[in-house]
mmCIF file of C-alpha atoms in Angstrom:
data_model
loop_
_atom_site.group_PDB
_atom_site.id
_atom_site.type_symbol
_atom_site.label_atom_id
_atom_site.label_comp_id
_atom_site.label_asym_id
_atom_site.label_seq_id
_atom_site.Cartn_x
_atom_site.Cartn_y
_atom_site.Cartn_z
ATOM 1 C CA GLY H 1 -36.788 92.789 -26.200
ATOM 2 C CA GLN H 2 -37.303 90.048 -28.728
ATOM 3 C CA GLN H 3 -34.473 87.641 -29.193
ATOM 4 C CA LEU H 4 -33.605 84.527 -31.064
ATOM 5 C CA ASN H 5 -32.056 81.562 -29.272
ATOM 6 C CA GLN H 6 -29.422 80.083 -31.524
ATOM 7 C CA SER H 7 -27.647 76.795 -30.854
ATOM 8 C CA PRO H 8 -25.092 75.515 -30.556
ATOM 9 C CA GLN H 9 -22.912 78.465 -29.575
ATOM 10 C CA SER H 10 -19.892 76.845 -31.192
ATOM 11 C CA MET H 11 -18.950 73.736 -33.123
ATOM 12 C CA PHE H 12 -15.549 72.202 -33.775
ATOM 13 C CA ILE H 13 -15.674 69.592 -36.518
ATOM 14 C CA GLN H 14 -13.515 67.697 -38.963
ATOM 15 C CA GLU H 15 -13.500 68.525 -42.640
ATOM 16 C CA GLY H 16 -16.121 66.469 -44.459
ATOM 17 C CA GLU H 17 -18.564 66.286 -41.546
ATOM 18 C CA ASP H 18 -22.115 67.581 -41.758
ATOM 19 C CA VAL H 19 -23.212 70.452 -39.525
ATOM 20 C CA SER H 20 -26.596 71.441 -38.153
ATOM 21 C CA MET H 21 -27.590 74.569 -36.260
ATOM 22 C CA ASN H 22 -30.946 76.025 -35.327
ATOM 23 C CA CYS H 23 -32.799 79.048 -34.053
ATOM 24 C CA THR H 24 -35.921 79.273 -31.969
ATOM 25 C CA SER H 25 -38.065 82.185 -30.921
ATOM 26 C CA SER H 26 -41.057 82.901 -28.760
ATOM 27 C CA SER H 27 -42.342 85.213 -31.511
ATOM 28 C CA ILE H 28 -43.746 84.307 -34.893
ATOM 29 C CA PHE H 29 -41.583 85.347 -37.834
ATOM 30 C CA ASN H 30 -42.674 85.894 -41.424
ATOM 31 C CA THR H 31 -39.150 85.662 -42.843
ATOM 32 C CA TRP H 32 -36.085 83.748 -41.712
ATOM 33 C CA LEU H 33 -32.596 84.528 -42.968
ATOM 34 C CA TRP H 34 -29.245 82.858 -42.473
ATOM 35 C CA TYR H 35 -26.018 84.875 -42.668
ATOM 36 C CA LYS H 36 -22.322 84.049 -42.455
ATOM 37 C CA GLN H 37 -19.821 86.501 -40.988
ATOM 38 C CA ASP H 38 -16.089 86.143 -41.523
ATOM 39 C CA PRO H 39 -13.700 87.792 -39.034
ATOM 40 C CA GLY H 40 -13.539 91.541 -39.560
ATOM 41 C CA GLU H 41 -16.276 91.500 -42.185
ATOM 42 C CA GLY H 42 -19.966 92.196 -42.426
ATOM 43 C CA PRO H 43 -22.575 89.439 -42.611
ATOM 44 C CA VAL H 44 -23.296 87.902 -45.995
ATOM 45 C CA LEU H 45 -26.732 86.494 -46.760
ATOM 46 C CA LEU H 46 -26.707 82.728 -47.404
ATOM 47 C CA ILE H 47 -30.365 81.740 -47.583
ATOM 48 C CA ALA H 48 -33.722 83.508 -47.226
ATOM 49 C CA LEU H 49 -36.931 81.690 -46.287
ATOM 50 C CA TYR H 50 -40.324 83.273 -46.813
ATOM 51 C CA LYS H 51 -42.939 80.588 -46.162
ATOM 52 C CA ALA H 52 -43.668 78.269 -43.235
ATOM 53 C CA GLY H 53 -42.424 74.783 -44.072
ATOM 54 C CA GLU H 54 -40.216 76.031 -46.893
ATOM 55 C CA LEU H 55 -37.030 74.049 -47.475
ATOM 56 C CA THR H 56 -34.367 75.832 -49.530
ATOM 57 C CA SER H 57 -30.906 74.799 -50.659
ATOM 58 C CA ASN H 58 -27.901 76.816 -51.765
ATOM 59 C CA GLY H 59 -25.110 74.446 -52.776
ATOM 60 C CA ARG H 60 -24.098 72.468 -49.692
ATOM 61 C CA LEU H 61 -26.389 74.557 -47.491
ATOM 62 C CA THR H 62 -29.984 73.650 -46.705
ATOM 63 C CA ALA H 63 -32.328 75.653 -44.496
ATOM 64 C CA GLN H 64 -35.915 75.195 -43.406
ATOM 65 C CA PHE H 65 -38.581 77.556 -42.117
ATOM 66 C CA GLY H 66 -40.403 75.798 -39.275
ATOM 67 C CA ILE H 67 -44.099 75.060 -39.564
ATOM 68 C CA THR H 68 -44.858 76.970 -36.375
ATOM 69 C CA ARG H 69 -42.988 80.028 -37.788
ATOM 70 C CA LYS H 70 -40.984 80.108 -34.553
ATOM 71 C CA ASP H 71 -37.912 78.182 -35.627
ATOM 72 C CA SER H 72 -35.480 77.476 -38.439
ATOM 73 C CA PHE H 73 -32.480 75.253 -39.011
ATOM 74 C CA LEU H 74 -29.422 75.396 -41.246
ATOM 75 C CA ASN H 75 -27.509 72.329 -42.399
ATOM 76 C CA ILE H 76 -24.102 72.353 -44.041
ATOM 77 C CA SER H 77 -23.079 69.129 -45.715
ATOM 78 C CA ALA H 78 -19.510 67.910 -46.309
ATOM 79 C CA SER H 79 -17.904 70.868 -44.544
ATOM 80 C CA ILE H 80 -14.710 72.412 -45.910
ATOM 81 C CA PRO H 81 -12.179 74.727 -44.225
ATOM 82 C CA SER H 82 -13.637 77.866 -45.831
ATOM 83 C CA ASP H 83 -16.927 77.199 -44.009
ATOM 84 C CA VAL H 84 -15.215 78.577 -40.896
ATOM 85 C CA GLY H 85 -16.977 81.640 -39.534
ATOM 86 C CA ILE H 86 -19.923 82.762 -37.451
ATOM 87 C CA TYR H 87 -23.382 81.867 -38.680
ATOM 88 C CA PHE H 88 -26.330 84.029 -37.682
ATOM 89 C CA CYS H 89 -30.015 83.462 -38.059
ATOM 90 C CA ALA H 90 -32.213 86.526 -38.386
ATOM 91 C CA GLY H 91 -35.913 87.085 -38.696
ATOM 92 C CA GLN H 92 -38.553 89.626 -39.453
ATOM 93 C CA VAL H 93 -41.314 89.575 -36.883
ATOM 94 C CA LEU H 94 -44.788 88.886 -38.254
ATOM 95 C CA GLY H 95 -46.625 92.173 -38.395
ATOM 96 C CA GLY H 96 -43.533 94.126 -37.425
ATOM 97 C CA ALA H 97 -41.530 96.687 -39.323
ATOM 98 C CA THR H 98 -40.498 95.168 -42.595
ATOM 99 C CA ASN H 99 -36.994 96.492 -42.485
ATOM 100 C CA LYS H 100 -35.952 95.517 -38.994
ATOM 101 C CA LEU H 101 -34.244 92.177 -38.431
ATOM 102 C CA ILE H 102 -33.826 90.384 -35.124
ATOM 103 C CA PHE H 103 -30.513 88.510 -35.075
ATOM 104 C CA GLY H 104 -29.554 85.387 -33.166
ATOM 105 C CA THR H 105 -26.433 85.244 -31.035
ATOM 106 C CA GLY H 106 -24.484 83.279 -33.604
ATOM 107 C CA THR H 107 -22.882 79.861 -34.002
ATOM 108 C CA LEU H 108 -19.099 79.795 -34.318
ATOM 109 C CA LEU H 109 -18.007 77.053 -36.697
ATOM 110 C CA ALA H 110 -14.433 75.780 -36.757
ATOM 111 C CA VAL H 111 -13.445 73.165 -39.332
ATOM 112 C CA GLN H 112 -10.251 71.198 -38.930
ATOM 113 C CA PRO H 113 -8.677 70.018 -42.187
ATOM 114 C CA ASN N 1 -20.156 92.895 -49.898
ATOM 115 C CA ALA N 2 -21.405 94.290 -53.187
ATOM 116 C CA GLY N 3 -20.018 97.793 -52.799
ATOM 117 C CA VAL N 4 -21.283 99.159 -49.482
ATOM 118 C CA MET N 5 -18.343 101.229 -48.258
ATOM 119 C CA GLN N 6 -17.919 102.138 -44.647
ATOM 120 C CA ASN N 7 -15.216 104.339 -43.230
ATOM 121 C CA PRO N 8 -13.248 104.437 -41.222
ATOM 122 C CA ARG N 9 -12.787 100.702 -40.679
ATOM 123 C CA HIS N 10 -11.396 101.340 -37.218
ATOM 124 C CA LEU N 11 -11.985 104.380 -35.028
ATOM 125 C CA VAL N 12 -10.543 105.106 -31.604
ATOM 126 C CA ARG N 13 -12.063 107.865 -29.517
ATOM 127 C CA ARG N 14 -11.516 109.065 -25.964
ATOM 128 C CA ARG N 15 -14.499 109.257 -23.645
ATOM 129 C CA GLY N 16 -16.447 112.447 -24.300
ATOM 130 C CA GLN N 17 -15.371 112.858 -27.917
ATOM 131 C CA GLU N 18 -17.621 112.590 -30.950
ATOM 132 C CA ALA N 19 -17.585 109.664 -33.382
ATOM 133 C CA ARG N 20 -18.743 110.038 -36.982
ATOM 134 C CA LEU N 21 -19.260 106.872 -38.986
ATOM 135 C CA ARG N 22 -19.806 107.041 -42.727
ATOM 136 C CA CYS N 23 -21.643 104.690 -45.042
ATOM 137 C CA SER N 24 -21.723 104.977 -48.818
ATOM 138 C CA PRO N 25 -24.442 102.661 -50.128
ATOM 139 C CA VAL N 26 -24.281 100.622 -53.289
ATOM 140 C CA LYS N 27 -24.789 102.920 -56.291
ATOM 141 C CA GLY N 28 -28.502 103.270 -56.932
ATOM 142 C CA HIS N 29 -29.528 102.182 -53.432
ATOM 143 C CA SER N 30 -31.614 104.736 -51.569
ATOM 144 C CA HIS N 31 -32.351 102.698 -48.417
ATOM 145 C CA VAL N 32 -29.823 102.451 -45.600
ATOM 146 C CA TYR N 33 -29.885 100.541 -42.319
ATOM 147 C CA TRP N 34 -27.531 100.785 -39.373
ATOM 148 C CA TYR N 35 -26.902 97.890 -36.992
ATOM 149 C CA ARG N 36 -24.647 97.599 -33.944
ATOM 150 C CA GLN N 37 -22.783 94.456 -32.897
ATOM 151 C CA LEU N 38 -21.399 94.200 -29.390
ATOM 152 C CA PRO N 39 -18.565 91.717 -28.828
ATOM 153 C CA GLU N 40 -19.730 88.104 -29.159
ATOM 154 C CA GLU N 41 -23.319 89.116 -29.856
ATOM 155 C CA GLY N 42 -25.593 89.304 -32.864
ATOM 156 C CA LEU N 43 -26.375 92.489 -34.705
ATOM 157 C CA LYS N 44 -29.013 94.809 -33.267
ATOM 158 C CA PHE N 45 -31.100 97.157 -35.390
ATOM 159 C CA MET N 46 -30.560 100.859 -34.830
ATOM 160 C CA VAL N 47 -32.121 102.916 -37.603
ATOM 161 C CA TYR N 48 -33.562 102.734 -41.123
ATOM 162 C CA LEU N 49 -33.276 105.705 -43.449
ATOM 163 C CA GLN N 50 -34.447 106.465 -46.942
ATOM 164 C CA LYS N 51 -32.878 109.428 -48.707
ATOM 165 C CA GLU N 52 -33.265 112.464 -46.442
ATOM 166 C CA ASN N 53 -35.819 110.703 -44.228
ATOM 167 C CA ILE N 54 -35.610 108.650 -41.058
ATOM 168 C CA ILE N 55 -38.157 105.859 -41.453
ATOM 169 C CA ASP N 56 -37.597 103.867 -38.262
ATOM 170 C CA GLU N 57 -35.265 104.848 -35.436
ATOM 171 C CA SER N 58 -36.731 102.558 -32.803
ATOM 172 C CA GLY N 59 -33.344 100.962 -32.108
ATOM 173 C CA MET N 60 -31.454 104.192 -31.562
ATOM 174 C CA PRO N 61 -30.567 105.246 -28.026
ATOM 175 C CA LYS N 62 -32.577 108.328 -27.140
ATOM 176 C CA GLU N 63 -29.560 110.472 -26.370
ATOM 177 C CA ARG N 64 -26.202 111.122 -28.032
ATOM 178 C CA PHE N 65 -26.963 109.106 -31.191
ATOM 179 C CA SER N 66 -28.196 110.561 -34.467
ATOM 180 C CA ALA N 67 -28.277 109.463 -38.078
ATOM 181 C CA GLU N 68 -28.779 111.176 -41.398
ATOM 182 C CA PHE N 69 -28.806 110.257 -45.066
ATOM 183 C CA PRO N 70 -28.602 113.495 -47.053
ATOM 184 C CA LYS N 71 -29.633 113.895 -50.664
ATOM 185 C CA GLU N 72 -25.982 114.013 -51.641
ATOM 186 C CA GLY N 73 -23.244 112.124 -49.883
ATOM 187 C CA PRO N 74 -22.989 109.206 -47.501
ATOM 188 C CA SER N 75 -25.173 108.282 -44.566
ATOM 189 C CA ILE N 76 -23.663 109.414 -41.265
ATOM 190 C CA LEU N 77 -24.103 107.848 -37.847
ATOM 191 C CA ARG N 78 -23.017 110.324 -35.198
ATOM 192 C CA ILE N 79 -22.324 109.477 -31.585
ATOM 193 C CA GLN N 80 -21.732 112.431 -29.295
ATOM 194 C CA GLN N 81 -19.855 112.276 -25.995
ATOM 195 C CA VAL N 82 -18.898 108.647 -26.461
ATOM 196 C CA VAL N 83 -18.689 106.303 -23.481
ATOM 197 C CA ARG N 84 -16.922 102.942 -23.128
ATOM 198 C CA GLY N 85 -20.209 101.103 -23.680
ATOM 199 C CA ASP N 86 -20.387 102.537 -27.203
ATOM 200 C CA SER N 87 -17.435 100.343 -28.194
ATOM 201 C CA ALA N 88 -18.796 97.993 -30.833
ATOM 202 C CA ALA N 89 -18.830 97.209 -34.528
ATOM 203 C CA TYR N 90 -21.299 99.345 -36.444
ATOM 204 C CA PHE N 91 -22.604 97.928 -39.707
ATOM 205 C CA CYS N 92 -24.422 99.663 -42.484
ATOM 206 C CA ALA N 93 -26.511 97.884 -45.110
ATOM 207 C CA SER N 94 -28.189 99.253 -48.208
ATOM 208 C CA SER N 95 -30.894 98.129 -50.581
ATOM 209 C CA ARG N 96 -32.568 99.428 -53.711
ATOM 210 C CA THR N 97 -36.157 98.647 -52.839
ATOM 211 C CA GLY N 98 -36.297 98.842 -49.064
ATOM 212 C CA GLY N 99 -36.416 95.122 -48.454
ATOM 213 C CA ILE N 100 -33.839 94.119 -45.879
ATOM 214 C CA THR N 101 -33.658 90.671 -47.438
ATOM 215 C CA GLU N 102 -32.189 92.313 -50.534
ATOM 216 C CA ALA N 103 -29.712 94.420 -48.589
ATOM 217 C CA PHE N 104 -25.945 94.129 -48.651
ATOM 218 C CA PHE N 105 -23.876 94.805 -45.553
ATOM 219 C CA GLY N 106 -20.654 96.783 -45.439
ATOM 220 C CA GLN N 107 -17.515 95.647 -43.645
ATOM 221 C CA GLY N 108 -18.324 97.702 -40.587
ATOM 222 C CA THR N 109 -16.618 100.333 -38.467
ATOM 223 C CA ARG N 110 -15.057 99.102 -35.268
ATOM 224 C CA LEU N 111 -15.315 101.825 -32.649
ATOM 225 C CA THR N 112 -13.134 101.623 -29.579
ATOM 226 C CA VAL N 113 -13.644 104.132 -26.782
ATOM 227 C CA VAL N 114 -10.687 104.497 -24.457
#
């Protein structure tokens, strides 16, 4: 089935560092989403991207929808301990069912104070 | 998580038993989605329901799994004759308009089959 390749799998950084993670796909997506999941919780939507080339910020988070519609990245600037968690990209396939998301495999972020 | 309530939070079943997972959507939301998350993996779509109707069940296994969202009451995901491979976290999300980008996820039910 369709899948998103998300990298890196995990990151261990110092507080204050910037972080970058990305997702790539062989399929074209019409929407890219980035979620954060804390241990024992459900995913929480961070940023939604709707247009190729779109660059959107939410506080210290910035995400971009790739021009080819097959990739997206998420940057976190000046990381803090509460940024710890698993970050997932997700997408809606172009022309596919509008309510079905394909999720990436996640990036585990650990931030050392 | 904006009010999507799932229960139980943790469920242990022996092989062959039935598991019933409940999801109460945010008040006013009539669209519900179920996703499954295997250990160390991303979420995988199972089914999309709108009050009393199954809209898309393309992610549901063909046997043993069923879902409903009755006019009154929570959405139910039922797994009959559970096997060890059913062990996973099951997440429900709800939205008002049907757009998954506007949906809120619940905290999930962690099913363990022993």
